[in-house]
Amino acid sequence: MPVLADTTDVKTQARVLVKKMGAHCADDRNCFNRYHPAVKPVMTARPGQYLTFETRDALDSDLNINSLPKDVRAVDLNLVHPLTGPVHIEGAKRGDVLAITLIDIDPDEYGYTTVVPGFGFLRDRFPEPYVANWRLTRVEATSDQLPGVRVPFNGFMGTVGVMPGLPEVDAWEARETQLGKAGGVALPPQPTGALPAAVCGPNGSHKDKCLRTIPPRENGGNMDVKQMVVGTTLLLPCFVDGCGLFIGDVHYAQGDGEVAGTAIEMGAKVTVRTEIRKGMASLIKAGPHFEGGSQLKKLEPDVFHATVAYPLKKAGEVPPQHMYLNGDKIAPLTNLSEDLTVAARGSLNEMIDWLVRTYGWQPVQAYVYASVACDLRISNVVDVPNYAVTTICPLENIRK
């Protein structure tokens, strides 16, 4: 007689689990927080298998549902980002493209949005620490710090990428060093808190060449593209044989721009499926590509309010993003030419002020809401000198 089984027992998928172990990345042999090809794969998988990554929150933090703004000051930014992997994909070679389809995100029950002093798009306006603690389900997120707000679940991988090769490490480190010497914001290799310690730590074999994970680069990484939701496929060039796929910094929800510096950050279980597209890396030069179907339609708001702004500012003001340029020339001007950064600041500030007037929020509450739910959109880049940026905020999430 045949053995009868419930449908739960019928398996059709080959699966690989990349587990997290211990309280923090330092306790976990499957976790790292710097880029270098000397960081070895933690396991191997075949194309077509379902890969599940157990991931940590972006700050590798001890934050919890009762955390207070003072707890943000204790966060060690040297630990950003704890990433699960890398995983060697069998058959992938340098010069191929790795296609990564997001199958599922299973969120933790807790997430947070922080304002870290000195970080974020409006760091000059919001210099004090802040945290919103979120209760998460597969439906929506709620927070005592934003009463009446319900943010729908639109999870995505804030950080996902492949390992760079030695030529890429050398080239990217050189260009960022040049930028830093010119006065721009650049993050040089930092061995303190770097993992794996044997490669990137203070006594590591490549401590002066391990790249920080904060800036996204041609290998993907910390892209924070909210449209890379379940069902979309990310295309990344392989720089090393096996590609070295990693995932972390998962976001429950985010507005385009992630303006406060964080989205709704969380740990999660992320399932993807990979495919190798042989010899296709030459088609991806400036940065990653991704593709999908109707996913973008589902992200658009049902009811919204929007603000539009141009590259206008007060006389004497030098925005923080422009400090490394010639401030003597910029400061007296009240209108900059073809400047999307200043236009975005104007649009975002206008939206924050509108939310404060309309809902009686504190400015920092509006800033957090903008970071997790509102979208900065480039509206035109031709109408010189006043390029336009629009901030679009969904209103259906807010209950008065």
Coordinates of C-alpha atoms in Angstrom, one line a residue:
M1 CA 0.0 0.0 0.0
P2 CA 1.3 3.5 -0.8
V3 CA 2.2 5.7 2.2
L4 CA -0.3 8.6 2.4
A5 CA 1.0 12.1 3.3
D6 CA -0.5 15.5 4.0
T7 CA 0.4 18.1 1.4
T8 CA 2.8 19.7 3.9
D9 CA 5.0 16.7 3.5
V10 CA 5.3 17.1 -0.3
K11 CA 8.5 18.9 -1.0
T12 CA 9.4 20.5 -4.4
Q13 CA 12.2 22.9 -3.6
A14 CA 15.9 22.5 -3.0
R15 CA 16.7 24.8 -0.1
V16 CA 19.9 26.0 1.6
L17 CA 19.8 27.8 4.9
V18 CA 22.5 30.4 5.9
K19 CA 22.0 30.6 9.6
K20 CA 22.9 33.4 12.0
M21 CA 24.5 32.3 15.3
G22 CA 25.1 34.2 18.5
A23 CA 23.9 37.6 19.6
H24 CA 26.0 39.8 17.3
C25 CA 28.0 39.5 14.1
A26 CA 31.2 39.1 16.1
D27 CA 29.8 35.8 17.5
D28 CA 28.8 34.5 14.1
R29 CA 31.1 32.8 11.6
N30 CA 28.5 33.4 8.9
C31 CA 28.6 37.2 9.3
F32 CA 31.0 39.9 8.1
N33 CA 30.9 43.7 7.8
R34 CA 33.7 44.7 5.3
Y35 CA 34.3 44.0 1.6
H36 CA 37.5 42.2 0.4
P37 CA 37.9 39.1 -1.8
A38 CA 40.0 37.6 1.0
V39 CA 36.7 37.2 2.9
K40 CA 36.0 33.5 2.3
P41 CA 32.5 32.0 1.4
V42 CA 30.7 30.4 4.3
M43 CA 29.0 27.8 2.1
T44 CA 28.2 26.8 -1.5
A45 CA 24.9 26.7 -3.3
R46 CA 23.8 25.8 -6.8
P47 CA 21.9 28.1 -9.2
G48 CA 18.1 27.5 -8.9
Q49 CA 18.3 26.5 -5.2
Y50 CA 16.2 28.5 -2.7
L51 CA 18.7 30.3 -0.5
T52 CA 17.4 31.5 2.9
F53 CA 19.6 34.1 4.7
E54 CA 19.0 34.8 8.4
T55 CA 19.9 38.5 8.7
R56 CA 20.7 41.0 11.5
D57 CA 19.5 44.6 11.8
A58 CA 21.7 47.3 10.1
L59 CA 23.3 48.6 13.2
D60 CA 24.1 45.2 14.8
S61 CA 22.4 46.8 17.8
D62 CA 20.9 46.0 21.2
L63 CA 17.9 48.3 20.5
N64 CA 14.5 46.9 21.6
I65 CA 10.9 48.0 21.9
N66 CA 11.6 50.1 25.0
S67 CA 14.7 51.9 23.6
L68 CA 15.1 55.6 24.2
P69 CA 16.9 58.4 22.2
K70 CA 19.8 58.2 24.6
D71 CA 20.4 54.6 23.5
V72 CA 21.1 55.7 20.0
R73 CA 24.3 57.4 21.2
A74 CA 25.6 54.0 22.3
V75 CA 25.4 52.6 18.8
D76 CA 28.8 51.7 17.3
L77 CA 28.8 52.7 13.7
N78 CA 32.0 50.8 13.1
L79 CA 29.8 47.6 13.2
V80 CA 27.6 48.7 10.2
H81 CA 26.5 46.6 8.3
P82 CA 26.4 43.0 9.6
L83 CA 26.0 40.9 6.5
T84 CA 25.1 37.2 6.1
G85 CA 27.4 35.3 3.8
P86 CA 29.1 35.3 1.4
V87 CA 27.8 32.3 -0.5
H88 CA 29.7 30.8 -3.4
I89 CA 27.4 30.1 -6.3
E90 CA 28.5 27.0 -8.3
G91 CA 29.5 27.7 -11.9
A92 CA 29.6 31.5 -11.6
K93 CA 32.7 33.2 -13.0
R94 CA 34.1 36.7 -13.1
G95 CA 32.4 38.3 -16.1
D96 CA 29.0 36.6 -15.5
V97 CA 25.9 38.2 -14.2
L98 CA 24.2 36.8 -11.1
A99 CA 20.4 37.2 -11.2
I100 CA 18.9 37.2 -7.7
T101 CA 15.1 36.9 -7.5
L102 CA 13.6 37.9 -4.1
I103 CA 11.1 35.1 -3.1
D104 CA 10.1 36.0 0.4
I105 CA 10.9 38.2 3.5
D106 CA 9.8 37.0 6.9
P107 CA 10.2 40.0 9.3
D108 CA 11.2 40.0 12.9
E109 CA 8.6 41.3 15.4
Y110 CA 10.6 44.4 16.2
G111 CA 12.1 47.2 14.1
Y112 CA 13.4 50.7 14.6
T113 CA 14.0 54.0 12.9
T114 CA 16.8 56.1 14.3
V115 CA 18.1 59.6 13.8
V116 CA 21.9 59.4 14.4
P117 CA 23.6 62.8 15.1
G118 CA 25.7 63.9 12.1
F119 CA 24.0 61.4 9.7
G120 CA 20.9 61.8 7.5
F121 CA 19.9 64.1 4.7
L122 CA 18.8 66.9 7.1
R123 CA 21.5 66.4 9.7
D124 CA 21.9 70.1 10.2
R125 CA 18.2 70.5 11.1
F126 CA 18.0 67.3 13.3
P127 CA 21.3 67.1 15.3
E128 CA 19.8 65.2 18.3
P129 CA 19.4 61.4 18.6
Y130 CA 15.9 59.9 18.2
V131 CA 14.4 56.5 17.9
A132 CA 11.0 55.2 16.9
N133 CA 10.3 51.6 17.9
W134 CA 8.0 49.6 15.7
R135 CA 5.9 46.5 16.2
L136 CA 6.0 44.5 13.0
T137 CA 3.7 41.9 11.4
R138 CA 3.4 40.8 7.8
V139 CA 0.6 43.4 7.4
E140 CA 1.7 46.6 9.1
A141 CA 4.1 48.4 11.5
T142 CA 3.0 50.6 14.4
S143 CA 4.9 52.7 16.8
D144 CA 4.1 54.4 20.1
Q145 CA 6.4 57.3 18.9
L146 CA 4.1 57.9 15.9
P147 CA 0.6 57.3 17.2
G148 CA -2.1 56.7 14.6
V149 CA 0.5 55.8 11.9
R150 CA 0.3 52.3 10.3
V151 CA 3.0 51.6 7.7
P152 CA 2.2 48.7 5.3
F153 CA 4.7 45.9 4.9
N154 CA 6.8 46.4 1.7
G155 CA 10.0 44.6 2.7
F156 CA 13.2 44.6 0.7
M157 CA 16.9 43.9 1.1
G158 CA 18.6 47.2 2.0
T159 CA 21.9 45.6 1.4
V160 CA 22.5 42.8 -1.1
G161 CA 25.5 42.3 -3.3
V162 CA 28.5 40.3 -4.4
M163 CA 32.1 40.5 -3.4
P164 CA 34.5 42.7 -5.3
G165 CA 37.7 41.5 -6.8
L166 CA 41.2 42.9 -6.1
P167 CA 41.0 45.3 -9.1
E168 CA 37.7 46.7 -7.8
V169 CA 39.0 47.1 -4.2
D170 CA 42.0 49.0 -5.5
A171 CA 40.0 51.3 -7.8
W172 CA 37.2 52.0 -5.4
E173 CA 39.6 52.7 -2.5
A174 CA 41.6 55.1 -4.7
R175 CA 38.7 57.1 -5.9
E176 CA 37.2 57.5 -2.4
T177 CA 40.6 58.5 -1.1
Q178 CA 40.8 61.2 -3.8
L179 CA 37.3 62.4 -2.8
G180 CA 38.3 62.6 0.8
K181 CA 41.4 64.6 0.1
A182 CA 39.2 67.0 -1.9
G183 CA 37.1 67.6 1.3
G184 CA 34.2 65.3 0.3
V185 CA 32.6 62.7 2.5
A186 CA 34.4 59.4 2.2
L187 CA 34.8 56.5 4.6
P188 CA 38.3 55.0 4.5
P189 CA 39.0 51.5 5.7
Q190 CA 38.4 51.2 9.5
P191 CA 39.8 48.1 11.2
T192 CA 38.1 48.9 14.5
G193 CA 35.0 46.6 14.7
A194 CA 35.8 45.1 11.3
L195 CA 34.8 41.5 10.6
P196 CA 36.1 39.0 9.9
A197 CA 38.8 40.1 12.3
A198 CA 41.5 37.9 10.7
V199 CA 41.1 39.7 7.4
C200 CA 39.9 43.2 8.2
G201 CA 40.4 43.7 12.0
P202 CA 43.2 45.7 13.6
N203 CA 45.6 42.9 13.1
G204 CA 44.0 41.6 9.9
S205 CA 45.8 40.5 6.8
H206 CA 44.1 43.2 4.7
K207 CA 43.1 45.7 7.3
D208 CA 44.1 48.7 5.2
K209 CA 42.1 47.6 2.1
C210 CA 38.8 46.3 3.5
L211 CA 36.1 48.6 2.3
R212 CA 33.3 49.9 4.4
T213 CA 29.7 48.8 3.5
I214 CA 28.0 52.1 3.9
P215 CA 28.3 53.4 0.4
P216 CA 26.8 51.4 -2.4
R217 CA 29.1 50.6 -5.3
E218 CA 29.1 48.6 -8.6
N219 CA 28.8 45.4 -6.6
G220 CA 25.5 46.5 -5.2
G221 CA 25.7 46.6 -1.4
N222 CA 23.8 49.3 0.6
M223 CA 21.6 50.5 -2.3
D224 CA 18.4 51.0 -0.3
V225 CA 16.2 50.8 -3.4
K226 CA 12.6 50.3 -2.0
Q227 CA 11.4 49.0 -5.4
M228 CA 13.4 45.8 -5.1
V229 CA 10.5 44.0 -3.4
V230 CA 9.4 40.3 -3.6
G231 CA 9.1 39.2 -7.2
T232 CA 11.8 41.5 -8.6
T233 CA 15.1 40.2 -9.9
L234 CA 18.4 42.0 -9.2
L235 CA 21.2 41.8 -11.7
L236 CA 24.8 42.0 -10.4
P237 CA 28.1 41.5 -12.3
C238 CA 30.4 38.9 -10.8
F239 CA 33.9 40.1 -9.9
V240 CA 35.1 36.9 -8.4
D241 CA 34.5 33.3 -9.2
G242 CA 31.4 32.1 -7.3
C243 CA 30.3 35.8 -7.0
G244 CA 30.1 35.7 -3.2
L245 CA 26.5 36.6 -2.6
F246 CA 25.6 38.3 0.7
I247 CA 22.4 39.9 2.2
G248 CA 21.6 42.0 5.2
D249 CA 20.2 45.4 6.4
V250 CA 16.6 44.3 5.6
H251 CA 14.0 47.1 5.6
Y252 CA 10.4 46.5 6.5
A253 CA 9.4 49.7 4.7
Q254 CA 11.1 52.8 3.4
G255 CA 10.4 56.0 1.5
D256 CA 12.5 56.9 -1.5
G257 CA 15.5 58.7 -0.1
E258 CA 15.6 57.1 3.4
V259 CA 16.0 60.7 4.4
A260 CA 16.5 60.3 8.2
G261 CA 19.3 57.8 7.6
T262 CA 17.4 54.7 8.5
A263 CA 14.2 53.1 7.3
I264 CA 12.2 50.6 9.4
E265 CA 15.3 48.5 10.2
M266 CA 14.9 44.9 11.2
G267 CA 16.3 41.4 11.2
A268 CA 14.6 39.0 8.9
K269 CA 14.7 35.7 7.0
V270 CA 15.2 36.4 3.3
T271 CA 14.7 33.8 0.6
V272 CA 16.1 34.2 -2.9
R273 CA 16.7 32.1 -6.0
T274 CA 19.7 32.7 -8.2
E275 CA 20.5 32.2 -11.9
I276 CA 23.8 32.7 -13.8
R277 CA 23.7 34.7 -17.0
K278 CA 27.0 33.8 -18.6
G279 CA 29.3 36.5 -19.9
M280 CA 26.8 39.3 -19.4
A281 CA 28.7 41.5 -17.0
S282 CA 29.9 43.8 -19.7
L283 CA 26.3 45.1 -20.1
I284 CA 26.3 46.4 -16.5
K285 CA 28.8 49.2 -16.1
A286 CA 27.5 52.2 -14.0
G287 CA 25.7 50.2 -11.4
P288 CA 23.3 47.2 -10.8
H289 CA 20.2 46.6 -12.8
F290 CA 16.9 45.1 -11.7
E291 CA 13.7 43.9 -13.4
G292 CA 10.2 42.9 -12.5
G293 CA 6.5 43.2 -13.4
S294 CA 3.6 44.9 -11.6
Q295 CA 5.4 45.3 -8.3
L296 CA 5.9 49.1 -8.7
K297 CA 2.2 49.7 -9.1
K298 CA 1.6 48.2 -5.6
L299 CA 4.0 50.7 -4.0
E300 CA 2.1 53.8 -5.1
P301 CA -0.2 55.6 -2.6
D302 CA -4.0 55.6 -2.7
V303 CA -4.2 59.2 -1.2
F304 CA -1.2 61.6 -1.1
H305 CA 0.0 65.1 -0.5
A306 CA 3.1 66.3 -2.5
T307 CA 5.5 69.3 -2.3
V308 CA 7.7 70.6 -5.1
A309 CA 10.9 72.6 -4.7
Y310 CA 13.7 74.0 -6.7
P311 CA 17.4 74.7 -6.0
L312 CA 16.7 77.8 -3.9
K313 CA 18.2 78.7 -0.5
K314 CA 18.8 81.6 1.9
A315 CA 21.7 84.0 1.2
G316 CA 24.7 83.0 3.4
E317 CA 23.7 79.4 3.7
V318 CA 25.9 76.5 2.6
P319 CA 24.1 73.2 2.7
P320 CA 26.1 70.5 4.5
Q321 CA 26.3 68.4 1.3
H322 CA 28.1 71.3 -0.4
M323 CA 30.6 72.1 2.4
Y324 CA 33.5 70.6 0.5
L325 CA 33.0 72.9 -2.4
N326 CA 33.9 76.6 -2.6
G327 CA 31.6 78.0 0.1
D328 CA 32.7 81.6 -0.7
K329 CA 31.1 81.3 -4.1
I330 CA 28.0 79.4 -3.1
A331 CA 27.1 81.2 0.1
P332 CA 25.9 84.5 -1.3
L333 CA 23.7 82.9 -3.9
T334 CA 20.0 82.3 -3.3
N335 CA 19.5 80.2 -6.5
L336 CA 21.9 77.4 -7.5
S337 CA 22.1 76.1 -11.0
E338 CA 20.8 72.6 -11.8
D339 CA 21.2 71.4 -8.2
L340 CA 19.0 68.4 -7.3
T341 CA 20.4 68.2 -3.7
V342 CA 19.2 71.7 -2.8
A343 CA 15.9 71.1 -4.5
A344 CA 15.4 67.9 -2.6
R345 CA 16.2 69.6 0.7
G346 CA 13.6 72.3 -0.1
S347 CA 10.9 69.8 -1.0
L348 CA 11.6 67.6 2.1
N349 CA 11.6 70.6 4.5
E350 CA 8.4 71.9 3.0
M351 CA 6.8 68.4 3.5
I352 CA 8.0 68.2 7.1
D353 CA 6.5 71.6 7.9
W354 CA 3.2 70.6 6.2
L355 CA 3.0 67.4 8.3
V356 CA 3.7 69.3 11.5
R357 CA 1.0 71.9 10.7
T358 CA -1.5 69.3 9.5
Y359 CA -1.1 66.6 12.2
G360 CA 0.4 68.4 15.1
W361 CA 3.5 66.3 15.1
Q362 CA 6.9 67.3 16.3
P363 CA 9.3 68.0 13.4
V364 CA 11.4 64.8 14.2
Q365 CA 8.2 62.7 14.0
A366 CA 7.5 64.1 10.5
Y367 CA 11.2 63.5 9.6
V368 CA 10.9 59.8 10.6
Y369 CA 7.6 59.4 8.7
A370 CA 9.2 60.8 5.6
S371 CA 12.1 58.4 6.0
V372 CA 9.9 55.3 6.2
A373 CA 6.9 56.3 3.9
C374 CA 7.4 59.4 1.7
D375 CA 9.1 59.4 -1.7
L376 CA 11.6 61.9 -3.1
R377 CA 11.1 62.0 -6.8
I378 CA 13.1 63.8 -9.5
S379 CA 10.5 65.7 -11.5
N380 CA 12.7 67.4 -14.1
V381 CA 16.4 67.8 -15.0
V382 CA 16.0 70.1 -18.0
D383 CA 14.3 73.3 -16.9
V384 CA 17.5 75.3 -16.2
P385 CA 18.4 76.6 -13.7
N386 CA 15.6 75.2 -11.6
Y387 CA 15.5 71.4 -11.6
A388 CA 12.5 70.2 -9.6
V389 CA 12.2 67.5 -6.9
T390 CA 8.9 66.4 -5.5
T391 CA 8.2 64.8 -2.1
I392 CA 5.1 62.5 -2.2
C393 CA 3.6 61.4 1.2
P394 CA 0.9 58.7 1.4
L395 CA -1.9 59.8 3.7
E396 CA -3.9 56.6 4.0
N397 CA -1.4 55.4 6.6
I398 CA -2.2 58.2 9.0
R399 CA -5.2 58.3 11.3
K400 CA -6.0 61.6 13.0

